[in-house]
C-alpha positions as CSV (number, residue, x, y, z in Angstrom):
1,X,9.7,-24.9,-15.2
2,X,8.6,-21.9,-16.5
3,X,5.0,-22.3,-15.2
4,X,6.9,-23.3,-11.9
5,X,8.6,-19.5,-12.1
6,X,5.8,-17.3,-12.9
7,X,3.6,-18.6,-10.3
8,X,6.0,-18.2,-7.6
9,X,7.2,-15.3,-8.7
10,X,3.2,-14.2,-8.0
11,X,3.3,-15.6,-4.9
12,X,6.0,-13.3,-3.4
13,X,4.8,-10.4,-4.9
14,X,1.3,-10.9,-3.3
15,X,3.4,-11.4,-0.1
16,X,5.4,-8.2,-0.7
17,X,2.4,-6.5,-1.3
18,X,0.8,-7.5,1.6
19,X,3.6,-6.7,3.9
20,X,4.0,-3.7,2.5
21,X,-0.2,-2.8,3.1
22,X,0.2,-3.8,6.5
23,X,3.3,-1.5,7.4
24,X,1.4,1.3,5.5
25,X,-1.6,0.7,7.4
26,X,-0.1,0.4,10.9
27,X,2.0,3.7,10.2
28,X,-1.4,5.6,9.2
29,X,-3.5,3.9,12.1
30,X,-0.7,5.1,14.6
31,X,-0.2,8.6,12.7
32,X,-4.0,9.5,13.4
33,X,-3.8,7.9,17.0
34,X,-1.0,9.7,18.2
35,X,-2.9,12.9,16.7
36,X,-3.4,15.6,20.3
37,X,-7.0,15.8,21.1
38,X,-7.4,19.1,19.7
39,X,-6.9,17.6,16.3
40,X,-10.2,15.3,16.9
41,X,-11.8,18.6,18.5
42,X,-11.7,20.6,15.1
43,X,-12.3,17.8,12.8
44,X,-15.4,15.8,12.3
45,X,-15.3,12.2,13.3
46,X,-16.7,11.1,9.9
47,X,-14.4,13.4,7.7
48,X,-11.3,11.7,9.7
49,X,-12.8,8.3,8.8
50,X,-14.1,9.3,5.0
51,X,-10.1,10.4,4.4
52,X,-8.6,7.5,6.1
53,X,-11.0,4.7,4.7
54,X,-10.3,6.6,1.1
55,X,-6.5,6.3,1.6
56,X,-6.7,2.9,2.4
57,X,-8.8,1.7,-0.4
58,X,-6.6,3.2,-2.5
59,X,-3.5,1.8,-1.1
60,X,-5.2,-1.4,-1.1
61,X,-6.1,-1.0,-4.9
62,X,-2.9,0.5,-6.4
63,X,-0.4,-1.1,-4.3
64,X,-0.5,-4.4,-5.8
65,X,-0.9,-3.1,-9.3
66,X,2.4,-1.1,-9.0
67,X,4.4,-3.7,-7.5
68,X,3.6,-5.7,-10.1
69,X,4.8,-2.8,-12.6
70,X,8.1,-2.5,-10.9
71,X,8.8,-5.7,-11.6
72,X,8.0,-6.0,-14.7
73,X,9.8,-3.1,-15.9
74,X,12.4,-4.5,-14.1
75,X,12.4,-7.5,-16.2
76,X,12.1,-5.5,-19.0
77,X,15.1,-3.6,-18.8
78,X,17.5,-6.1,-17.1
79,X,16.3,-8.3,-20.6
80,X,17.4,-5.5,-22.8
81,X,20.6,-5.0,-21.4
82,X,21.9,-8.6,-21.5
C-alpha cells in the first residue's frame, strides 16, 4: 500500500509540475510576443533569446525540485501537528 502511495503521489506531482511549466512558459512566450516593436529594435535578438532560454532552464530545473519541497514540508508539519 505504501509503495502504491508514494509512487502516485510522484506521479501527480510530475503532472503538477508540468502543468505548472507549461503555464509559466506560455505566459513568458506571450509576455515577449506582445512586446511593441521598439522593444525588439533596442534589444539584440540573441540577448532576448540568451535571457529567455536561461529563465526557462531554470524554471525547468528548480520547478520540480520545489514542488517536491512543498510537499514534503507539508507532510512534515501536518505529521507534527497530529
Amino acid at each position: 500500500f505504501i509503495a502504491v502511495s508514494v509512487c502516485s503521489s510522484e506521479v501527480i506531482l510530475t503532472i503538477a509540475c508540468l502543468n505548472a511549466a507549461i503555464a509559466i512558459h506560455r505566459g513568458l512566450l506571450r509576455s515577449v510576443l506582445r512586446q511593441p516593436m521598439y522593444f525588439f529594435e533596442v534589444r539584440p535578438a540573441g540577448r532576448i533569446i540568451s535571457r529567455f532560454s536561461k529563465d526557462l532552464s531554470d524554471l525547468d530545473i528548480d520547478l520540480p525540485f520545489n514542488c517536491y519541497e512543498v510537499v514534503e514540508s507539508g507532510l512534515i508539519v501536518s505529521l507534527k501537528n497530529t
